[in-house]
Amino acid sequence: MALTPEKFLKDKLSPDAFSKLIQLRNQKLLEFISEYIKKCNPASVFVCTDDAEDIEYIKKRSLHNGEEKALAISGHTVHFDNYLDQARDKKHTAILLPAGKTLDEKISTMDRTSGLDDIQNIMQDIMTGKEMIVRFFCLGPNASPFSIPAVQITDSAYVAHSEDLLYRPGYREFLRLGNSARFFKFIHSQGELDERNTCKNLDQRRVYIDLEEEIVYSANTQYGGNTIGLKKLAMRLAIQRAFNEGWLTEHMLIMAIHGPGGRSTYFTGAFPSLCGKTSTAMLEGETIVGDDIAYLHKKDGEVRAVNVEKGIFGIIMGINSKDDPIQWNALHSPNEVIFSNILVTSDLNAYWVGKDGEMPQKGENHSGEWWKGKQDDSGRDIPPSHPNARFTISLDAMQNLDKAAHDPAGVPISGIVYGGRDADTSVPVEEAFHWNHGIVTKGAALESETTAATLGKEGVRQFNPMSNLDFLSISIGNYVRINLDFGKNLKKSPLIFSVNYFLLDENGKFLNEKNDKKVWYRWMELRVNGDVEAIVTPTGRIPRYEDLNPLFKSILDKDYTLSEYTKQFTVRIPENLHKIDRIVNIYKNILDTPREIFMELSAQKDRLQKAQQEHGDYITPRQLS
Ligand code: OXD
Ligand code: MN
């Protein structure tokens, strides 16, 4: 007769580990853990509670296993992923769907039965000789109606350590909820490792999301975006839950912009990876709630949001003391930081592309021993750090953490921002006319050029609704529909904006500097509070020169000229019309596209064509005011 999970666990685990699990009084949890101990067959199991000594054990294990190495500054470590495991593997990531169910072809899916067979084979005995770690987390603030408890099983102490910096502790949450905990489940194994402690069997790399059981499987990979279950893997599960329950899971930062008289106005912002999301959330003078994933609920007619995380898995390329003083300080102070895929110099310091100072001539990086001029197998120079090299740090180490960051009730949202990597179409900042106009033309129509955050070619313009395409577990049409519906019955709707940090002039030069965004956010803050007027264009409302000029002076000490303003805010009619055609064609092929999409896009096209007849292809703000 098969043993009950309790009996199996009692035989298999140390008395200490068993007692930690049994205290949680959750049968489903015991079943899940015992099933994967049987399957993965680890040599031992460590159950990690929220206690400091358990957490310390994980950190020590990571160093002991060689998954992380200590650097010169106290608390800093470095981790390397395999040279070919440096980003999210979209090709081997799939949502498992039961027979007969389909999603749009832009969402990677797979038949559930074949997917489960495949992953169960891969997971068989995958932890032989290794220690399995079981950890508990809380997605969102502790004891909050927004939050979702989660359990992570992994054989990587690096993954478990990263999650400690990134997520709120969950053992007590499980204790509090007992059998009523509706939790997400994550099971990860890095599989066999090579002499550098990086994954050997990349051909067996898999990330499968089983919506039915709310389990995510990840195997033969170490890169955080593929392995840190609670990050982008949990997001797919949460998008489905949000859809079923009428709230939103978004790829969004949350921050407070500090306007006149010390007022705090909260914004969320959605950007694809490597498009300035973290640097926006970190703007000097403002305060951060979160930089990547938000849950949004409606409460008493108001939109409120929480940061699902409590730390940053940020892109390090380009961080320098002038543009990013807060991150710079945090990365140079003795606190816990895990660097990944940077260059480590012989004196154990971290170097990355875009850091202040001279580039070292040699060191260790994601390719192993590195020297200036080293080339890969195809003859391309290997940069000192990978463009997707990261740092993992707790937000508590940041001077700019917002005072409401851990509030279980979330923060009230007054503005929602969408931005992508767009060389030629949208102006640097623009307000939508109303909720549906914003959701459709700024969010659902978002396009961005691909970046190093995912494997594959960079710089290709891609459709990426709300910057969330990679993480959707429901159809695109349904996803846009819930965003449209979310705007109904609000006492005061948040204003919706687009930003574009990547606009180029006719010679391919950026029209803005990195820090100009400080001004755009202060302008949006003034708009939300009704303090400034705006100019109406066919695509939305843009700032007046007379409002931006003093903001540039006071915030950046810059003399912002009328000619810069005119170049940046000229409405580019042909580019905007082409974009509408591209987006309409996409939505025509999506089954359940809400009709509001076609209505808003067609109205925008009419406005653009009318303006074109009156003013020509390129219309300056002066012509419209
Ligand atoms: C991330 C991503 O790591 O979106 O946040 O790739
Ligand atoms: Mn992200």
XYZ file of C-alpha atoms and ligand atoms in Angstrom:
632
model
C 0.000 0.000 0.000
C 1.331 3.476 -0.898
C 2.508 5.540 2.052
C 0.572 8.669 2.943
C 2.544 11.881 2.295
C 2.961 12.308 6.062
C 4.439 8.838 6.501
C 6.669 9.181 3.451
C 7.981 12.562 4.622
C 8.515 11.324 8.169
C 10.728 8.494 6.885
C 12.578 10.600 4.362
C 13.208 13.898 6.170
C 15.175 14.821 9.245
C 12.940 15.297 12.318
C 13.595 19.044 12.097
C 12.587 19.327 8.432
C 9.534 17.122 8.987
C 8.360 19.156 11.938
C 8.695 22.413 9.969
C 6.426 21.004 7.258
C 3.844 19.310 9.434
C 3.272 22.490 11.437
C 1.907 24.138 8.308
C -1.230 21.935 8.456
C -1.649 21.873 4.705
C -2.357 18.544 3.076
C -1.931 19.754 -0.523
C 1.460 21.143 0.350
C 2.597 17.842 1.836
C 1.349 15.999 -1.242
C 3.199 18.339 -3.597
C 6.469 18.159 -1.695
C 6.407 14.404 -1.263
C 5.587 13.881 -4.945
C 8.639 15.846 -6.055
C 10.946 14.282 -3.507
C 9.952 10.918 -4.986
C 10.414 12.161 -8.526
C 13.647 14.160 -8.186
C 15.221 11.813 -5.653
C 17.499 14.275 -3.782
C 20.109 13.088 -1.280
C 18.652 15.396 1.387
C 15.955 18.024 1.884
C 16.340 21.357 3.622
C 13.131 23.099 4.660
C 13.683 26.810 5.061
C 11.482 28.840 7.410
C 11.548 32.618 7.786
C 14.105 32.327 10.600
C 17.423 34.112 10.189
C 19.481 30.969 10.783
C 17.688 29.055 7.988
C 18.204 31.943 5.600
C 21.864 32.167 6.553
C 22.229 28.473 5.799
C 21.038 29.013 2.192
C 23.583 31.787 1.619
C 26.389 29.635 2.958
C 25.285 26.712 0.771
C 25.458 28.852 -2.330
C 29.065 29.788 -1.573
C 29.916 26.253 -0.523
C 28.440 24.788 -3.742
C 30.351 27.333 -5.825
C 27.120 28.781 -7.247
C 28.191 32.172 -5.890
C 31.641 33.533 -5.067
C 32.371 36.259 -2.549
C 33.596 39.616 -3.882
C 35.728 42.273 -2.207
C 32.885 44.329 -0.710
C 31.249 42.604 2.245
C 27.948 40.903 1.327
C 28.621 41.051 -2.431
C 28.780 37.847 -4.458
C 28.883 36.884 -8.124
C 27.084 34.109 -9.961
C 27.657 32.961 -13.553
C 25.147 31.319 -15.851
C 26.229 29.165 -18.789
C 27.456 31.248 -21.749
C 24.341 30.183 -23.678
C 21.936 30.583 -20.739
C 22.000 34.364 -20.394
C 18.373 35.334 -20.933
C 14.773 34.183 -20.925
C 14.446 31.186 -23.220
C 11.199 31.954 -25.016
C 11.627 29.006 -27.361
C 11.526 26.418 -24.575
C 8.987 28.176 -22.397
C 5.384 27.132 -22.883
C 1.986 27.347 -21.288
C 0.554 23.827 -21.074
C -2.981 23.674 -22.431
C -5.491 20.833 -22.180
C -6.566 19.199 -25.445
C -8.949 21.384 -27.412
C -7.896 24.669 -25.766
C -5.883 27.216 -27.758
C -4.379 30.656 -27.226
C -3.124 33.132 -29.841
C -0.152 31.968 -31.871
C 1.898 34.823 -30.360
C 1.714 33.026 -27.018
C 3.912 29.969 -26.739
C 1.788 26.970 -25.767
C 2.022 23.203 -25.795
C -0.288 20.262 -25.336
C -0.503 19.647 -21.593
C -0.148 15.881 -21.712
C 2.963 15.957 -23.923
C 4.461 18.794 -21.869
C 3.912 16.964 -18.594
C 5.359 13.747 -20.021
C 8.400 15.594 -21.265
C 9.086 17.434 -18.013
C 8.359 14.431 -15.797
C 10.964 12.481 -17.759
C 13.479 15.275 -17.437
C 12.803 15.652 -13.700
C 13.182 11.925 -12.969
C 16.096 11.552 -10.500
C 17.363 14.987 -11.549
C 18.468 15.829 -7.984
C 20.366 12.604 -7.333
C 23.192 13.336 -4.917
C 21.973 16.896 -4.345
C 20.198 18.796 -1.622
C 16.624 19.889 -2.296
C 15.637 23.229 -0.817
C 11.994 23.967 0.040
C 11.200 27.644 0.614
C 8.045 29.635 1.261
C 7.303 33.123 0.020
C 4.512 35.627 -0.192
C 3.816 37.354 -3.518
C 2.835 40.833 -2.355
C 2.982 42.328 1.151
C 2.479 40.013 4.114
C -1.068 39.685 5.449
C -2.560 41.531 2.482
C -5.726 40.816 0.460
C -3.562 41.242 -2.682
C -1.086 38.530 -1.817
C -0.565 34.952 -2.952
C 1.497 32.426 -0.983
C 3.981 30.317 -2.913
C 6.280 27.376 -2.385
C 9.549 26.968 -4.268
C 11.404 23.682 -4.570
C 14.885 23.978 -6.064
C 18.299 22.363 -5.967
C 19.962 25.722 -6.533
C 20.979 27.665 -3.447
C 21.587 30.636 -5.787
C 17.923 30.608 -6.819
C 16.766 30.276 -3.202
C 19.137 33.042 -2.113
C 18.001 35.365 -4.925
C 14.396 34.830 -3.899
C 15.264 35.771 -0.364
C 16.341 39.209 -1.607
C 13.431 39.528 -4.019
C 10.353 38.248 -2.135
C 8.706 38.624 1.194
C 8.974 35.665 3.547
C 6.106 33.171 3.395
C 6.553 30.485 6.043
C 4.535 32.438 8.613
C 2.003 33.228 5.892
C 1.459 29.470 5.361
C 1.279 28.982 9.123
C -1.380 31.676 9.358
C -3.429 30.329 6.447
C -3.143 26.588 7.179
C -5.230 24.431 4.868
C -6.917 27.485 3.311
C -3.703 28.679 1.593
C -4.311 28.801 -2.193
C -0.680 28.697 -3.146
C 1.415 28.654 -6.327
C 3.987 25.886 -6.750
C 7.418 26.077 -8.391
C 9.778 23.243 -9.016
C 13.243 23.905 -10.389
C 16.377 21.908 -10.983
C 19.560 23.140 -12.595
C 20.334 19.543 -13.589
C 23.912 18.443 -14.124
C 26.586 21.099 -13.797
C 29.923 21.531 -15.546
C 33.284 22.444 -13.996
C 32.206 26.120 -13.787
C 29.032 25.147 -11.948
C 26.877 26.145 -14.895
C 24.193 24.012 -16.546
C 25.450 21.248 -18.767
C 22.294 19.970 -20.446
C 20.971 23.065 -22.152
C 19.333 20.917 -24.827
C 17.011 19.778 -22.029
C 16.261 23.314 -20.840
C 12.526 23.682 -20.202
C 10.129 26.128 -18.569
C 6.561 24.795 -18.532
C 3.598 26.490 -16.934
C 0.722 24.267 -15.900
C -2.254 26.576 -15.380
C -4.521 23.781 -14.247
C -2.482 22.808 -11.187
C -0.838 26.239 -10.777
C 2.608 24.617 -10.989
C 5.624 25.896 -12.924
C 8.450 23.534 -13.879
C 11.916 24.783 -14.752
C 14.838 22.494 -15.601
C 18.432 22.634 -16.852
C 18.726 26.395 -16.619
C 20.044 28.865 -14.044
C 19.334 32.304 -15.561
C 17.046 34.083 -13.080
C 14.306 34.882 -15.602
C 13.938 31.132 -16.240
C 14.401 29.881 -12.694
C 13.291 32.361 -10.061
C 9.830 30.875 -9.923
C 8.200 33.778 -8.203
C 9.208 36.264 -10.889
C 8.052 35.851 -14.465
C 6.886 32.259 -13.940
C 4.465 33.198 -11.174
C 3.305 36.069 -13.332
C 1.705 33.677 -15.819
C -0.203 31.970 -13.022
C -1.231 35.295 -11.527
C -2.491 36.629 -14.874
C -4.858 33.685 -15.067
C -6.036 34.167 -11.462
C -6.500 37.874 -12.004
C -8.572 37.179 -15.121
C -10.817 34.794 -13.185
C -11.199 37.141 -10.243
C -11.417 40.575 -11.932
C -8.114 42.256 -11.074
C -4.868 42.829 -13.003
C -1.347 41.378 -12.947
C 0.940 43.761 -14.819
C 4.581 44.052 -15.914
C 4.758 47.379 -14.115
C 6.882 49.502 -11.849
C 5.180 51.447 -9.063
C 6.597 54.746 -7.851
C 5.686 57.984 -6.141
C 6.416 61.228 -7.962
C 6.904 64.067 -5.530
C 5.152 67.189 -6.762
C 4.833 70.706 -5.363
C 4.289 71.045 -1.608
C 5.703 67.565 -0.885
C 2.713 65.789 -2.424
C 3.173 62.107 -3.412
C 1.380 60.947 -6.547
C 1.648 57.245 -7.362
C 2.195 55.948 -10.890
C 2.571 52.530 -12.418
C 4.608 52.058 -15.599
C 4.826 49.154 -18.046
C 7.959 48.749 -20.177
C 9.417 45.704 -21.926
C 12.644 44.368 -20.398
C 15.732 46.553 -20.959
C 13.700 49.633 -21.880
C 14.318 51.812 -18.820
C 11.808 50.426 -16.317
C 14.223 50.070 -13.402
C 15.983 53.359 -14.121
C 12.581 55.063 -14.157
C 11.564 53.487 -10.853
C 14.900 54.714 -9.475
C 14.590 58.344 -10.563
C 16.462 60.593 -8.176
C 14.148 62.703 -6.062
C 11.264 60.219 -6.349
C 10.529 57.078 -4.309
C 10.141 53.473 -5.388
C 7.523 50.905 -4.479
C 8.563 48.338 -7.103
C 10.336 48.021 -10.439
C 8.834 45.014 -12.212
C 5.536 43.346 -11.301
C 2.355 44.849 -9.852
C -1.016 43.510 -8.759
C -3.778 46.073 -9.262
C -7.143 45.894 -7.502
C -10.141 48.217 -7.450
C -11.211 49.193 -3.959
C -13.966 51.688 -3.186
C -13.799 53.089 -6.712
C -10.039 53.609 -6.553
C -7.176 51.733 -8.234
C -4.663 50.417 -5.711
C -1.460 48.515 -6.438
C 1.169 46.506 -4.616
C 4.639 45.445 -5.590
C 4.608 41.664 -5.825
C 8.315 41.689 -4.986
C 10.530 43.401 -2.439
C 13.769 43.507 -4.377
C 15.287 44.182 -7.780
C 16.730 41.778 -10.348
C 18.026 44.708 -12.346
C 20.009 45.119 -15.532
C 23.411 46.509 -14.668
C 24.694 47.634 -18.080
C 25.070 51.396 -18.232
C 24.677 52.066 -14.502
C 27.004 54.948 -13.698
C 27.494 57.363 -10.839
C 26.127 60.390 -12.708
C 22.877 59.020 -14.123
C 22.053 56.412 -11.459
C 23.390 57.674 -8.123
C 21.037 55.612 -5.959
C 21.816 52.301 -7.628
C 25.486 53.232 -7.808
C 25.629 53.801 -4.042
C 23.770 50.590 -3.282
C 26.143 48.658 -5.551
C 29.170 50.077 -3.788
C 28.060 49.705 -0.175
C 28.475 46.703 2.071
C 25.064 45.056 1.821
C 23.786 41.922 0.162
C 24.115 42.045 -3.633
C 24.294 39.124 -6.053
C 25.895 40.185 -9.338
C 25.390 37.889 -12.298
C 27.333 37.679 -15.546
C 29.468 40.753 -14.880
C 33.284 40.842 -15.113
C 35.181 40.055 -11.935
C 38.662 41.546 -11.750
C 41.627 39.936 -9.993
C 41.038 42.128 -6.916
C 37.479 40.717 -6.787
C 35.684 43.837 -7.893
C 32.703 43.942 -10.236
C 32.953 45.640 -13.622
C 30.210 46.068 -16.205
C 29.846 47.818 -19.552
C 28.982 51.464 -18.951
C 30.464 51.634 -15.445
C 32.566 54.702 -14.601
C 36.309 54.356 -15.123
C 38.619 52.345 -17.339
C 37.584 48.985 -18.715
C 39.821 46.262 -17.197
C 41.980 44.251 -19.613
C 41.125 40.866 -18.103
C 39.123 39.000 -15.477
C 36.441 36.302 -15.250
C 33.067 36.620 -16.923
C 30.236 34.516 -18.348
C 32.667 33.058 -20.900
C 35.190 31.937 -18.241
C 38.606 33.582 -18.196
C 38.261 36.803 -20.200
C 40.717 39.200 -21.822
C 40.167 42.267 -23.987
C 39.701 41.103 -27.581
C 38.514 37.591 -26.655
C 36.203 36.260 -29.348
C 33.453 33.665 -29.422
C 33.273 30.683 -31.796
C 31.781 32.841 -34.529
C 34.547 35.430 -34.298
C 32.560 38.081 -32.419
C 34.183 40.033 -29.587
C 32.928 38.944 -26.175
C 32.085 42.028 -24.096
C 33.442 42.177 -20.528
C 29.906 41.808 -19.142
C 26.833 40.366 -20.849
C 24.293 43.039 -21.968
C 21.747 41.240 -19.762
C 24.107 41.014 -16.748
C 22.136 41.678 -13.573
C 22.276 42.622 -9.934
C 19.919 41.294 -7.279
C 19.336 43.436 -4.241
C 16.655 43.988 -1.638
C 14.781 47.284 -1.897
C 15.384 47.751 1.805
C 18.995 48.559 0.855
C 17.799 51.551 -1.215
C 17.685 55.088 0.137
C 14.646 55.828 -2.010
C 12.224 53.161 -0.786
C 8.751 54.653 -0.523
C 7.231 54.705 2.952
C 4.140 52.813 1.749
C 6.122 50.128 -0.122
C 5.028 47.309 2.180
C 1.519 48.617 2.925
C -0.864 45.625 2.786
C -3.550 47.961 1.390
C -1.343 48.993 -1.563
C -0.912 52.547 -2.846
C -3.538 54.602 -4.736
C -2.681 54.903 -8.440
C -3.254 58.220 -10.247
C -1.321 57.628 -13.463
C -0.454 54.661 -15.673
C 2.445 54.898 -18.129
C 3.295 52.719 -21.133
C 6.658 52.875 -22.883
C 8.678 50.914 -25.433
C 11.801 51.147 -27.558
C 10.433 53.253 -30.391
C 12.883 55.001 -32.716
C 10.491 56.865 -34.956
C 6.831 57.190 -33.997
C 5.690 58.489 -30.585
C 6.594 61.731 -28.887
C 8.554 61.577 -25.584
C 5.467 61.968 -23.390
C 1.768 62.148 -24.158
C -1.476 61.799 -22.254
C -4.355 59.707 -23.582
C -7.767 61.338 -24.043
C -9.498 58.856 -21.727
C -9.211 55.322 -20.273
C -10.200 53.326 -23.374
C -8.121 55.553 -25.652
C -5.107 54.980 -23.388
C -5.591 51.242 -22.943
C -5.946 50.776 -26.704
C -3.525 53.243 -28.310
C -0.849 53.346 -25.600
C -1.105 49.881 -23.988
C -2.650 47.384 -26.396
C -0.827 48.958 -29.379
C 2.567 49.015 -27.702
C 5.503 48.003 -29.888
C 9.125 47.744 -28.903
C 12.412 46.605 -30.349
C 13.693 43.265 -28.968
C 16.577 43.397 -26.484
C 19.178 41.178 -24.831
C 16.726 40.210 -22.073
C 15.503 37.354 -24.255
C 17.529 34.927 -26.379
C 17.434 35.755 -30.115
C 17.999 38.688 -32.430
C 17.991 42.185 -30.956
C 16.540 45.377 -32.438
C 13.508 43.899 -34.191
C 10.262 45.893 -33.772
C 7.720 43.694 -32.038
C 4.155 43.987 -30.903
C 4.087 43.768 -27.103
C 0.689 44.701 -25.604
C 1.162 46.378 -22.200
C 4.765 44.970 -22.295
C 3.202 41.778 -21.070
C 3.085 39.559 -24.178
C 5.853 37.227 -22.991
C 3.934 36.496 -19.802
C 0.346 36.100 -20.995
C -1.495 32.955 -20.014
C -4.858 34.131 -21.382
C -5.665 35.239 -24.913
C -4.525 38.701 -25.986
C -8.125 39.723 -26.629
C -9.266 38.662 -23.156
C -6.293 40.397 -21.633
C -7.114 43.691 -23.336
C -10.772 43.201 -22.412
C -9.989 42.934 -18.674
C -7.862 46.055 -18.928
C -10.730 47.930 -20.592
C -13.220 46.667 -18.009
C -10.945 47.582 -15.154
C -11.524 51.260 -16.006
C -15.285 50.986 -15.429
C -16.998 52.313 -12.299
C -13.984 54.143 -10.962
C -14.584 57.292 -8.914
C -11.538 58.902 -10.481
C -9.846 57.124 -13.337
C -6.045 57.202 -13.370
C -4.764 59.158 -16.390
C -2.968 57.061 -18.974
C 0.267 58.234 -20.634
C 2.844 56.994 -23.108
C 6.538 57.775 -22.877
C 9.277 57.186 -25.418
C 12.893 57.447 -24.267
C 14.278 56.186 -27.569
C 13.115 58.640 -30.238
C 15.767 59.378 -32.887
C 16.318 62.324 -35.191
C 16.813 61.956 -38.960
C 20.524 61.175 -38.379
C 19.836 58.347 -35.956
C 20.779 60.385 -32.862
C 18.728 60.184 -29.665
C 16.553 63.263 -29.294
C 16.649 63.003 -25.493
C 19.136 62.386 -22.744
C 18.701 59.589 -20.236
C 17.638 61.910 -17.432
C 15.076 63.926 -19.417
C 12.541 61.435 -18.142
C 12.708 63.170 -14.758
C 10.930 66.063 -16.423
C 8.324 63.905 -18.146
C 7.263 62.361 -14.818
C 7.039 65.720 -13.068
C 4.924 67.000 -15.949
C 2.626 63.961 -15.681
C 2.352 64.579 -11.952
C 1.214 68.143 -12.652
C -1.323 66.923 -15.216
C -2.782 64.338 -12.853
C -3.280 67.061 -10.280
C -4.777 69.493 -12.808
C -1.943 72.035 -12.490
C -0.975 72.537 -16.151
C -2.732 72.742 -19.513
C -1.792 70.584 -22.523
C -1.894 70.768 -26.325
C -4.324 68.481 -28.098
C -2.850 66.493 -30.999
C -4.454 63.720 -33.064
C -2.816 61.102 -30.799
C -3.286 62.657 -27.352
C -2.294 65.624 -25.187
C 1.300 66.828 -25.135
C 3.105 69.319 -22.850
C 3.365 73.030 -23.649
C 6.878 74.428 -24.077
C 6.221 77.039 -21.399
C 5.574 74.272 -18.834
C 8.559 72.102 -19.778
C 11.125 74.883 -19.943
C 10.996 75.755 -16.203
C 10.889 72.072 -15.270
C 14.075 71.406 -17.249
C 15.692 74.372 -15.502
C 14.661 73.474 -11.971
C 15.107 69.691 -12.209
C 18.100 69.322 -14.532
C 19.481 72.861 -14.558
C 19.182 72.717 -18.328
C 18.199 75.452 -20.796
C 15.623 73.598 -22.809
C 15.278 75.284 -26.179
C 12.204 75.740 -28.320
C 13.999 74.008 -31.153
C 14.673 70.874 -29.036
C 11.049 70.882 -27.923
C 9.784 71.249 -31.480
C 11.876 68.353 -32.778
C 10.860 66.093 -29.928
C 7.156 66.867 -29.960
C 6.496 67.099 -33.688
C 3.661 64.721 -34.532
C 4.905 62.260 -37.150
C 1.764 61.511 -39.143
C 3.036 58.885 -41.653
C 4.773 56.875 -38.914
C 1.659 56.992 -36.726
C -0.564 55.910 -39.622
C 1.753 52.984 -40.415
C 1.678 51.934 -36.815
C -2.127 51.890 -36.802
C -2.145 49.712 -39.912
C 0.313 47.272 -38.345
C -1.666 47.051 -35.128
C -5.054 46.704 -36.834
C -3.653 43.848 -38.927
C -2.470 42.079 -35.826
C -5.777 42.440 -33.996
C -7.716 41.349 -37.080
C -6.052 37.956 -36.662
C -6.734 37.681 -32.969
C -9.929 35.814 -32.236
C -11.530 37.672 -29.379
C -10.333 41.223 -30.019
C -12.623 43.658 -28.174
C -14.369 45.948 -30.657
C -13.142 48.980 -28.688
C -9.703 48.304 -30.212
C -10.917 48.871 -33.760
C -13.085 51.814 -32.701
C -10.265 53.685 -30.955
C -7.726 52.957 -33.693
C -10.071 53.973 -36.445
C -10.970 57.232 -34.671
C -7.254 57.945 -34.224
C -6.626 57.262 -37.916
C -9.368 59.735 -38.874
C -7.877 62.415 -36.632
C -4.401 61.821 -38.089
C -5.638 61.967 -41.686
C -7.626 65.118 -41.054
C -4.603 66.801 -39.483
C -2.428 65.621 -42.373
C -4.742 67.277 -44.878
C -4.651 70.497 -42.934
C -0.968 70.677 -41.911
C 1.064 68.070 -43.835
C 3.068 65.056 -42.658
C 4.988 66.574 -39.766
C 3.102 68.881 -37.446
C 4.832 71.007 -34.854
C 3.172 71.729 -31.512
C 2.968 75.417 -32.486
C 0.727 74.524 -35.426
C -1.700 72.869 -33.037
C -1.791 75.335 -30.142
C 12.950 40.909 -16.118
C 12.467 40.740 -17.504
O 13.928 40.269 -15.716
O 11.408 41.290 -17.805
O 12.342 41.695 -15.388
O 13.162 40.091 -18.308
Mn 10.558 42.487 -16.192
